[in-house]
Coordinates of C-alpha atoms and ligand atoms in Angstrom, one line a residue:
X487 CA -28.6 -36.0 -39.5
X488 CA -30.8 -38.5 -38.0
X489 CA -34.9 -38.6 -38.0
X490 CA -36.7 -36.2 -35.6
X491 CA -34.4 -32.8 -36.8
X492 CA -31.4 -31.5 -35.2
X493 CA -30.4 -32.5 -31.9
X494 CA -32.6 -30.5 -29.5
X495 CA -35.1 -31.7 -30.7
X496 CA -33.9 -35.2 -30.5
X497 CA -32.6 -34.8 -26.9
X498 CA -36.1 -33.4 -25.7
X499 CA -38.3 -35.9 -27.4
X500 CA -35.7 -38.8 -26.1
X501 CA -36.3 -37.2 -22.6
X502 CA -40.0 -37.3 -22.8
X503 CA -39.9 -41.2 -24.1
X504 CA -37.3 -42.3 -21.9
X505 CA -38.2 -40.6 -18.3
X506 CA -42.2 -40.5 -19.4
X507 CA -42.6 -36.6 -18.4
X508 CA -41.5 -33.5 -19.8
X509 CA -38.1 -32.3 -19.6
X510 CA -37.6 -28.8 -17.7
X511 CA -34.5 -27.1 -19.4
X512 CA -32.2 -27.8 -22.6
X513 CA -28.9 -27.0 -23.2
X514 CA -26.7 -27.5 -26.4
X515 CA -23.0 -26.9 -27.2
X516 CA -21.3 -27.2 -30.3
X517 CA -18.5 -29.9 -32.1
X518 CA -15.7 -27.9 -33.9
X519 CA -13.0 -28.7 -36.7
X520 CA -9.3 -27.5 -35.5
X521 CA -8.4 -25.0 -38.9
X522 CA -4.6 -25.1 -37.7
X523 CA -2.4 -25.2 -34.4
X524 CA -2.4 -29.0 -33.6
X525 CA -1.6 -30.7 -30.9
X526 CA -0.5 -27.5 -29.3
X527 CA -2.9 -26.4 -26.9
X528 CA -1.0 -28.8 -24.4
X529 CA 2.4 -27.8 -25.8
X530 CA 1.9 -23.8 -25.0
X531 CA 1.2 -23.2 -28.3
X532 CA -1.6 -21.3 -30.0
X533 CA -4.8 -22.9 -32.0
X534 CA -7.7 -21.6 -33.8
X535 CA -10.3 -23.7 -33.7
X536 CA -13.8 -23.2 -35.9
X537 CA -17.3 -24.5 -33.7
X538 CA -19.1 -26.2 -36.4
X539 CA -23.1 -26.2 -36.8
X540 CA -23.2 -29.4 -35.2
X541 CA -24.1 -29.8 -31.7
X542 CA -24.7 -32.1 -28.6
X543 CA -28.0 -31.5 -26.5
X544 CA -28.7 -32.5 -22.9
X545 CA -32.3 -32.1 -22.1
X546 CA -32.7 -32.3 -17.9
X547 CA -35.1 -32.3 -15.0
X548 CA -34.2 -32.5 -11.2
X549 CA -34.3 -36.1 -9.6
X550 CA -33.2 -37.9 -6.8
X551 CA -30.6 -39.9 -8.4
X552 CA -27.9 -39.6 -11.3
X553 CA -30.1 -41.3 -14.4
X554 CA -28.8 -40.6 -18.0
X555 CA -30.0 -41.9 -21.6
X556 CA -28.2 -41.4 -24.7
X557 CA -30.0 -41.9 -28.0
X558 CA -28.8 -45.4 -28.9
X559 CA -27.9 -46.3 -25.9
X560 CA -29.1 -47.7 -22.5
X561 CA -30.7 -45.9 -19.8
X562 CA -28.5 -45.9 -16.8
X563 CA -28.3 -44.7 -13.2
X564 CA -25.1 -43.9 -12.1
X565 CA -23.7 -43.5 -8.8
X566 CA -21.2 -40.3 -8.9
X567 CA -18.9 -41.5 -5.9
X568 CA -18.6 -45.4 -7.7
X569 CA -15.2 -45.7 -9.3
X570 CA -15.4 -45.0 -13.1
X571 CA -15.8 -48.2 -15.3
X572 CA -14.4 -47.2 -18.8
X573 CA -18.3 -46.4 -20.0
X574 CA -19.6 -43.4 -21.7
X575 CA -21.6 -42.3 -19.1
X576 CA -17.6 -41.4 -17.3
X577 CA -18.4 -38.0 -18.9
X578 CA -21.5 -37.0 -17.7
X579 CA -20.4 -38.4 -14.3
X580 CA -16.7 -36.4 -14.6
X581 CA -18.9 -33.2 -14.9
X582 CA -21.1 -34.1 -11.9
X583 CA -17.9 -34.4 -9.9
X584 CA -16.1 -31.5 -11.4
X585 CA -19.3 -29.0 -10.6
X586 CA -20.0 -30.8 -7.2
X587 CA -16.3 -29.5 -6.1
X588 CA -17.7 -25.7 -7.4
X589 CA -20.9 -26.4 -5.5
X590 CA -22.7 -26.2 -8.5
X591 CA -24.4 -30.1 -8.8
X592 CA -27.9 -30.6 -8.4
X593 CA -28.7 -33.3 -5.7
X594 CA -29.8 -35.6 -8.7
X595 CA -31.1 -35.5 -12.3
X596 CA -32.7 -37.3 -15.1
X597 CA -30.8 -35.9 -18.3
X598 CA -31.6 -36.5 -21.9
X599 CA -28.8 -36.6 -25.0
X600 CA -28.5 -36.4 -28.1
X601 CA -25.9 -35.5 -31.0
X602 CA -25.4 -34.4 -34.2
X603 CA -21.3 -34.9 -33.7
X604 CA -20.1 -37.9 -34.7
X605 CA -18.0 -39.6 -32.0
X606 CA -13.9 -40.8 -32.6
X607 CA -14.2 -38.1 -35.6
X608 CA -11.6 -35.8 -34.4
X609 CA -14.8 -32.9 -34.2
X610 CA -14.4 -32.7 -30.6
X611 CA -17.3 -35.0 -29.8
X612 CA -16.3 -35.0 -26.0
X613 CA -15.9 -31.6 -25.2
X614 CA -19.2 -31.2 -26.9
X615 CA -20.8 -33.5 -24.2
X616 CA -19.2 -32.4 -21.2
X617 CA -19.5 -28.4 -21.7
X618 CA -23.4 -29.2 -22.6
X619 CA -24.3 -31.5 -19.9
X620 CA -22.3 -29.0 -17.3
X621 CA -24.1 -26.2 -18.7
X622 CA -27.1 -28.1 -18.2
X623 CA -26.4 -29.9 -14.7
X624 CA -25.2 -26.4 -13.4
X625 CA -28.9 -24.6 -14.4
X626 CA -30.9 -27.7 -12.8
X627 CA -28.7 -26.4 -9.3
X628 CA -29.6 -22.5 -10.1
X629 CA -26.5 -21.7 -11.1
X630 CA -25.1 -19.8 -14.0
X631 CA -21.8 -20.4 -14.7
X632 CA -19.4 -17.9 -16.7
X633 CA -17.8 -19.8 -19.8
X634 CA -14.9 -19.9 -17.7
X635 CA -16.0 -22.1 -15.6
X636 CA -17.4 -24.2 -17.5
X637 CA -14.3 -25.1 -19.7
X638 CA -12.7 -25.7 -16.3
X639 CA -15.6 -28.1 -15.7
X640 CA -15.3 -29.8 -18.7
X641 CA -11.3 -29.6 -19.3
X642 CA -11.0 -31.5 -15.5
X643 CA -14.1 -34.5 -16.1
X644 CA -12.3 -35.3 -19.1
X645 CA -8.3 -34.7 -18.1
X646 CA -9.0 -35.5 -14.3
X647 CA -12.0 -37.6 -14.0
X648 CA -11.7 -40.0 -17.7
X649 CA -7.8 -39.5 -18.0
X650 CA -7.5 -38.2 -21.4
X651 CA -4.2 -36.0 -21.2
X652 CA -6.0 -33.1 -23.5
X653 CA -5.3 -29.4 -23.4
X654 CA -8.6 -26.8 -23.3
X655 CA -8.6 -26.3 -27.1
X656 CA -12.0 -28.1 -27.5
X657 CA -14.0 -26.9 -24.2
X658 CA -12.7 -23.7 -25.3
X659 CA -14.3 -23.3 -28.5
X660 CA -17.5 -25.5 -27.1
X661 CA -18.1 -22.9 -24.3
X662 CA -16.5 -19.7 -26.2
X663 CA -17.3 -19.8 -30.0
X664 CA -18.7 -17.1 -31.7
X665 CA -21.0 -17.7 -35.2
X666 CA -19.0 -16.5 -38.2
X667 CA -15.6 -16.6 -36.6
X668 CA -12.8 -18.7 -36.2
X669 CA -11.3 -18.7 -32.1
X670 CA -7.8 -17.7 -31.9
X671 CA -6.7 -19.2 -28.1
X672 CA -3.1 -18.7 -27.0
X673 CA -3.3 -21.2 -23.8
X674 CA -0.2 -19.8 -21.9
X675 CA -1.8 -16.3 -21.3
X676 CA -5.4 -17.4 -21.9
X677 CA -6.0 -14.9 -24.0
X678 CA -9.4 -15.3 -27.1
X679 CA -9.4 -13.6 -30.0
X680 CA -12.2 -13.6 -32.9
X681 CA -11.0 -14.3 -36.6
X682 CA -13.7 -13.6 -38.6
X683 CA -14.0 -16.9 -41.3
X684 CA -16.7 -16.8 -43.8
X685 CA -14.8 -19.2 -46.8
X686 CA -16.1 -22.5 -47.2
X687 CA -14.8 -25.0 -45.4
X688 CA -16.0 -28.5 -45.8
X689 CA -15.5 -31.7 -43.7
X690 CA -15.0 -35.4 -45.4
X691 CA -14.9 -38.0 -42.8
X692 CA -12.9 -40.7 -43.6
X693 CA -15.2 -43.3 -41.3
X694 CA -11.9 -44.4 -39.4
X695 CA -12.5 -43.8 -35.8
X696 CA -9.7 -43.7 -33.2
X697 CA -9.9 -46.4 -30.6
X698 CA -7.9 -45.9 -27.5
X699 CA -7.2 -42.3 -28.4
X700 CA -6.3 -41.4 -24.8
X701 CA -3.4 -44.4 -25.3
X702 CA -2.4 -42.4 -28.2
X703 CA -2.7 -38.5 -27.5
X704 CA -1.5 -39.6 -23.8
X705 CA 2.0 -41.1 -25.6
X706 CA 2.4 -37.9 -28.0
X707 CA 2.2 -36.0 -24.4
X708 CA 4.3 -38.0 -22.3
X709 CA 6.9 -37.5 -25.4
X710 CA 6.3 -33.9 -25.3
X711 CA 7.4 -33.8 -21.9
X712 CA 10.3 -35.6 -22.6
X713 CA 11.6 -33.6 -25.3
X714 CA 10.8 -30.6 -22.7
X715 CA 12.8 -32.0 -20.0
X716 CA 15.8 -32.5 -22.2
X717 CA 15.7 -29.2 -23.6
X718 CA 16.0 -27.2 -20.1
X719 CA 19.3 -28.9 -19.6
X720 CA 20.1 -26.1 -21.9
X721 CA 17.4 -23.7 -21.7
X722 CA 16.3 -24.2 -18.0
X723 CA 13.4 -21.0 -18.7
X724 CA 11.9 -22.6 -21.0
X725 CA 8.4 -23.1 -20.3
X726 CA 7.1 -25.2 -23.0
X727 CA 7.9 -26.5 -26.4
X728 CA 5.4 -23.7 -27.6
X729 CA 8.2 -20.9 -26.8
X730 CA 11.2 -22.4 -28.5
X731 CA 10.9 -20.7 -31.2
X732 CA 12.2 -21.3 -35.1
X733 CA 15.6 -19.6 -33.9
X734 CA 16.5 -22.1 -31.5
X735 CA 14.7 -25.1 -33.6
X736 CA 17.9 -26.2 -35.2
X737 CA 19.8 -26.3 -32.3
X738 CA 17.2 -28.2 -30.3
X739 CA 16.8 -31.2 -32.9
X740 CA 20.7 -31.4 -32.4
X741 CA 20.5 -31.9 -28.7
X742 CA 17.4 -34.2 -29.2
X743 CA 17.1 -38.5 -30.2
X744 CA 16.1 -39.1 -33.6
X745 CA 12.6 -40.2 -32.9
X746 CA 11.8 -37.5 -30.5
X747 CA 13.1 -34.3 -32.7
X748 CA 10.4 -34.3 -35.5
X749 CA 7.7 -34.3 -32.4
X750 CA 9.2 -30.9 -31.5
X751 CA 9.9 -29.9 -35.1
X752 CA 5.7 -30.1 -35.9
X753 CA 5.4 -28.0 -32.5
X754 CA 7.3 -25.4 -33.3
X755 CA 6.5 -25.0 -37.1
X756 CA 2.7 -25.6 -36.2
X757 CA 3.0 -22.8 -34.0
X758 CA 4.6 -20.8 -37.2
X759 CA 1.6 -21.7 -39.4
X760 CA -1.3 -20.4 -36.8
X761 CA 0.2 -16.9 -36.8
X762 CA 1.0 -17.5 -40.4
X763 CA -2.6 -18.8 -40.5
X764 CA -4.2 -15.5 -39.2
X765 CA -2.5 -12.9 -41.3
X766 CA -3.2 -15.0 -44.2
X767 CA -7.5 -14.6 -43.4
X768 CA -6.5 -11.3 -42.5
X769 CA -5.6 -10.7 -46.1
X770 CA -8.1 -12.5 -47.1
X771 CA -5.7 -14.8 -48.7
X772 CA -7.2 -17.9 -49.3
X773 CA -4.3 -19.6 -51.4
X774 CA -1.7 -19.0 -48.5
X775 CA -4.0 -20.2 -46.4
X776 CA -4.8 -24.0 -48.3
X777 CA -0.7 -24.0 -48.3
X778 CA -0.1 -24.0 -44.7
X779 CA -3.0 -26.6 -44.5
X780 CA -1.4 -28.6 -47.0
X781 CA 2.0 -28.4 -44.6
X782 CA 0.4 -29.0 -41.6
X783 CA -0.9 -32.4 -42.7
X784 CA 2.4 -33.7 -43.6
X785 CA 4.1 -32.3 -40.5
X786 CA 1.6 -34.4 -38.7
X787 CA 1.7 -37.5 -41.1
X788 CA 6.1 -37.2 -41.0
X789 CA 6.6 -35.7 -37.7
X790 CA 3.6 -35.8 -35.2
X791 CA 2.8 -39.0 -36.6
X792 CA -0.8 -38.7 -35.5
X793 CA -2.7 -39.0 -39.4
X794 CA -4.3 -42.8 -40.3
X795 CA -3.9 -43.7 -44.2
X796 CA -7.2 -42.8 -45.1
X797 CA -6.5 -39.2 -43.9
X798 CA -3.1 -39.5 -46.0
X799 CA -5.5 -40.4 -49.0
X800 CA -8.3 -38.0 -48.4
X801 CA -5.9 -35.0 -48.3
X802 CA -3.9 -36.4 -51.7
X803 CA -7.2 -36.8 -53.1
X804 CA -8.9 -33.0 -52.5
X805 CA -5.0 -31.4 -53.8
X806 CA -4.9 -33.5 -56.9
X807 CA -8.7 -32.4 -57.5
X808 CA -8.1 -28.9 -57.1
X809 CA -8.7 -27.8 -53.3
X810 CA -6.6 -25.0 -52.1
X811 CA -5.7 -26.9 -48.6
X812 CA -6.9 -29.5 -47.0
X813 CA -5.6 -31.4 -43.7
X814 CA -6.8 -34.1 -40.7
X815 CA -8.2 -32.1 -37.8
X816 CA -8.1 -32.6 -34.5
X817 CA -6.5 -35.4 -32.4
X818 CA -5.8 -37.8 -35.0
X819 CA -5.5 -41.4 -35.9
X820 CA -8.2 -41.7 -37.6
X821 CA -11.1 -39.3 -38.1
X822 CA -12.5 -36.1 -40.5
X823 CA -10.2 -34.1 -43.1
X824 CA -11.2 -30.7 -43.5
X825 CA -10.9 -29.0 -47.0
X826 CA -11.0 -25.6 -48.1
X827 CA -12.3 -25.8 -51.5
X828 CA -11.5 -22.1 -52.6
X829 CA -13.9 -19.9 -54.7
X830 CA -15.2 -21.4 -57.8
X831 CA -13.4 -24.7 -57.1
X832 CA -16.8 -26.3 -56.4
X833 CA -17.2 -27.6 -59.5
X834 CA -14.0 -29.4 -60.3
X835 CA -14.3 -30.8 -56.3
X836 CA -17.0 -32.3 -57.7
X837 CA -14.6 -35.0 -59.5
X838 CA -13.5 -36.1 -55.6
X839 CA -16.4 -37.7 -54.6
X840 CA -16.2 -41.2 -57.5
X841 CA -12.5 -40.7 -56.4
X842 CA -13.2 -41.2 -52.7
X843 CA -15.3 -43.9 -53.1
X844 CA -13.1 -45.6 -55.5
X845 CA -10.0 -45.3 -52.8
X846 CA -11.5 -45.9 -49.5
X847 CA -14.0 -48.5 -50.8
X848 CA -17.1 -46.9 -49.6
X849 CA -18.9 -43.1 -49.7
X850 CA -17.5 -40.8 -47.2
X851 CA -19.8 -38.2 -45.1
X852 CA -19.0 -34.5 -46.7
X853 CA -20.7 -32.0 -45.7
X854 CA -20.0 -27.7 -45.5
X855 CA -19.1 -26.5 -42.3
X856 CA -20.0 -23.0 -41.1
X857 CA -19.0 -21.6 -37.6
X858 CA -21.2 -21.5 -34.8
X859 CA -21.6 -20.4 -31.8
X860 CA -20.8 -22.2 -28.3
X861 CA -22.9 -23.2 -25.1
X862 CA -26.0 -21.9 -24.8
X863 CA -29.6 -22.5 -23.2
X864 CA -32.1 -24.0 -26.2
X865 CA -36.0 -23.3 -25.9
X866 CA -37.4 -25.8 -24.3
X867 CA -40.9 -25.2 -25.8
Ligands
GLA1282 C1 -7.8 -33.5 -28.8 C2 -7.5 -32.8 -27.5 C3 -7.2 -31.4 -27.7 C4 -6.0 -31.2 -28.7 C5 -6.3 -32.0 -30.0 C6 -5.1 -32.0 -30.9 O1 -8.9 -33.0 -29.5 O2 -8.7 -32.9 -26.7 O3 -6.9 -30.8 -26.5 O4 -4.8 -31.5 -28.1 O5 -6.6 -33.3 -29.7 O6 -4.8 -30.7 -31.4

């Protein structure tokens, strides 16, 4: 965590240096790490994400134009109709524009932010942004908006406005999340459910951070899509690859190309480990659970093909050192493993830290997540 404590305190203290006058409202929404389901939200498939005590704060005040600061970064004025220009300020601008078609933008406003989740890390960095500066651009205009509405806001400034391709997994658990649960989210019906999670969980970041991660995650959807389109020549109802279904899997990698069967294969055996997933915590056990981590990273490293080397390493690393599961969350290509460690396992996880260093040439950032809770007003005092 950087100097001047957790980030609304940052973002408030940022405002105050940057615009020279107090900030009049703060808002803060959380990162989270994906336990299982990925790469399914978009697919029709359920996830169950975890909102992680990490979170990005917009501080704001009312002004006549569009002015943003990031810590870090430049202090910029940005016109909201001007054609986006591949900057990060495209977010903050994409929830202007998605809240302006809801009535719900202020004429103008100076805003403030600052982070606690790293950026490219696979922990959701974006939706973190956009459901924190929406909640916080809608309050400057006087309105509360319903959670709903703001993962609409969010899911369409990044999907819309940026052009990622991304399903509402991550605005979902930014706007929805509940401290000391996991979020179940089926995305055909909509439907939330709580899993209470109270095992540790930590998070190694392997450092490698995805560059053009809307090239990638746009391709793996665009292939999606494909295999969807051949797949109705024989089961025209199907909606998505989420509702094919183990029965018809074999089948289905018969009628598909080589290269685009194991895409559908992790889809529909993902799907398979989040219910799998969710009895397993409902048990309370943990050992079934690591397993189905375990084979989720390899269906993404042999079949998605979404994991990065250092992922492949990080995951070998925390089995041969005793964790009970362990597997790259979120989008991929790069970014954080998360581990479950299991009880008592502490100690002999211990032994993975020299072994990191040794294999990826350089200390990793662990730390323990614990879930947390989504969008909501800070103090501003
Ligand atoms: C990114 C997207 C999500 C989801 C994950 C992969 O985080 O924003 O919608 O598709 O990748 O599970």
């Amino acid at each position: 965590m950087s100097q001047g404590g957790r980030a609304p305190a940052r973002a408030r203290l940022l405002f105050a240096s940057a615009w020279r006058r107090p900030a009049q409202l703060l808002s803060s929404a959380p990162g989270r790490v994906n336990l299982i389901g990925e790469h399914l939200d978009y697919n029709g498939g359920p996830v169950l994400p975890i909102a992680i005590d990490r979170r990005t704060a917009v501080a704001a005040a009312p002004a006549r134009a569009l002015r943003v600061v990031s810590e870090g970064r430049e202090r910029v004025t940005v016109d909201p109709d001007a054609e986006l220009r591949g900057h990060w300020s495209d977010y903050v601008v994409g929830a202007w524009r998605a809240l302006a078609r809801r009535g719900a933008a202020p004429a103008g406003a100076r805003l403030a932010i600052a982070s606690d989740v790293p950026a490219g890390a696979g922990l959701a960095s974006s939706a973190a942004l956009t459901v924190a500066v929406a909640h916080a651009l809608a309050r400057l205009a006087g309105r509360t908006l319903d959670a709903e509405t703001l993962v609409d806001v969010a899911w369409e400034a990044e999907h819309d406005e940026v052009g990622v391709r991304c399903g509402r997994m991550d605005q979902t658990a930014a706007a929805h999340a509940v401290a000391g649960s996991a979020l179940l989210y089926d995305p055909p019906s909509g439907e939330r459910t709580l899993v209470p999670f109270d095992a540790p969980l930590w998070v190694i970041d392997t450092g490698v951070r995805h560059r053009l991660l809307a090239g990638h995650l746009n391709e793996r959807r665009a292939e999606c899509e494909t295999a969807l389109l051949q797949l109705r020549r024989r089961w025209p109802r199907l909606a998505q690859l989420g509702a094919l279904g183990t029965r018809r899997l074999a089948e289905a990698e018969r009628l598909l190309p080589a290269w685009l069967a194991p895409r559908v294969r992790h889809v529909v055996r993902e799907t398979g480990r989040v219910h799998a997933m969710r009895e397993a915590l409902g048990r309370g056990d943990l050992g079934a659970a690591g397993a189905l981590l375990f084979a989720g990273h390899r269906s993404l490293r042999d079949d998605f093909q979404s994991s990065c080397a250092a992922a492949d390493q990080v995951v070998e690393l925390a089995e041969r050192h005793g964790a009970l599961g362990a597997r790259l969350t979120g989008a991929g290509w790069g970014g954080a493993v998360l581990v479950l460690p299991g009880p008592g396992e502490a100690g002999r996880l211990s032994g993975l830290g020299p072994a990191l260093r040794a294999a990826l040439g350089r200390a990793p950032a662990v730390w323990r997540v614990r879930p947390a809770g989504g969008v909501r007003a800070e103090r501003i005092a």
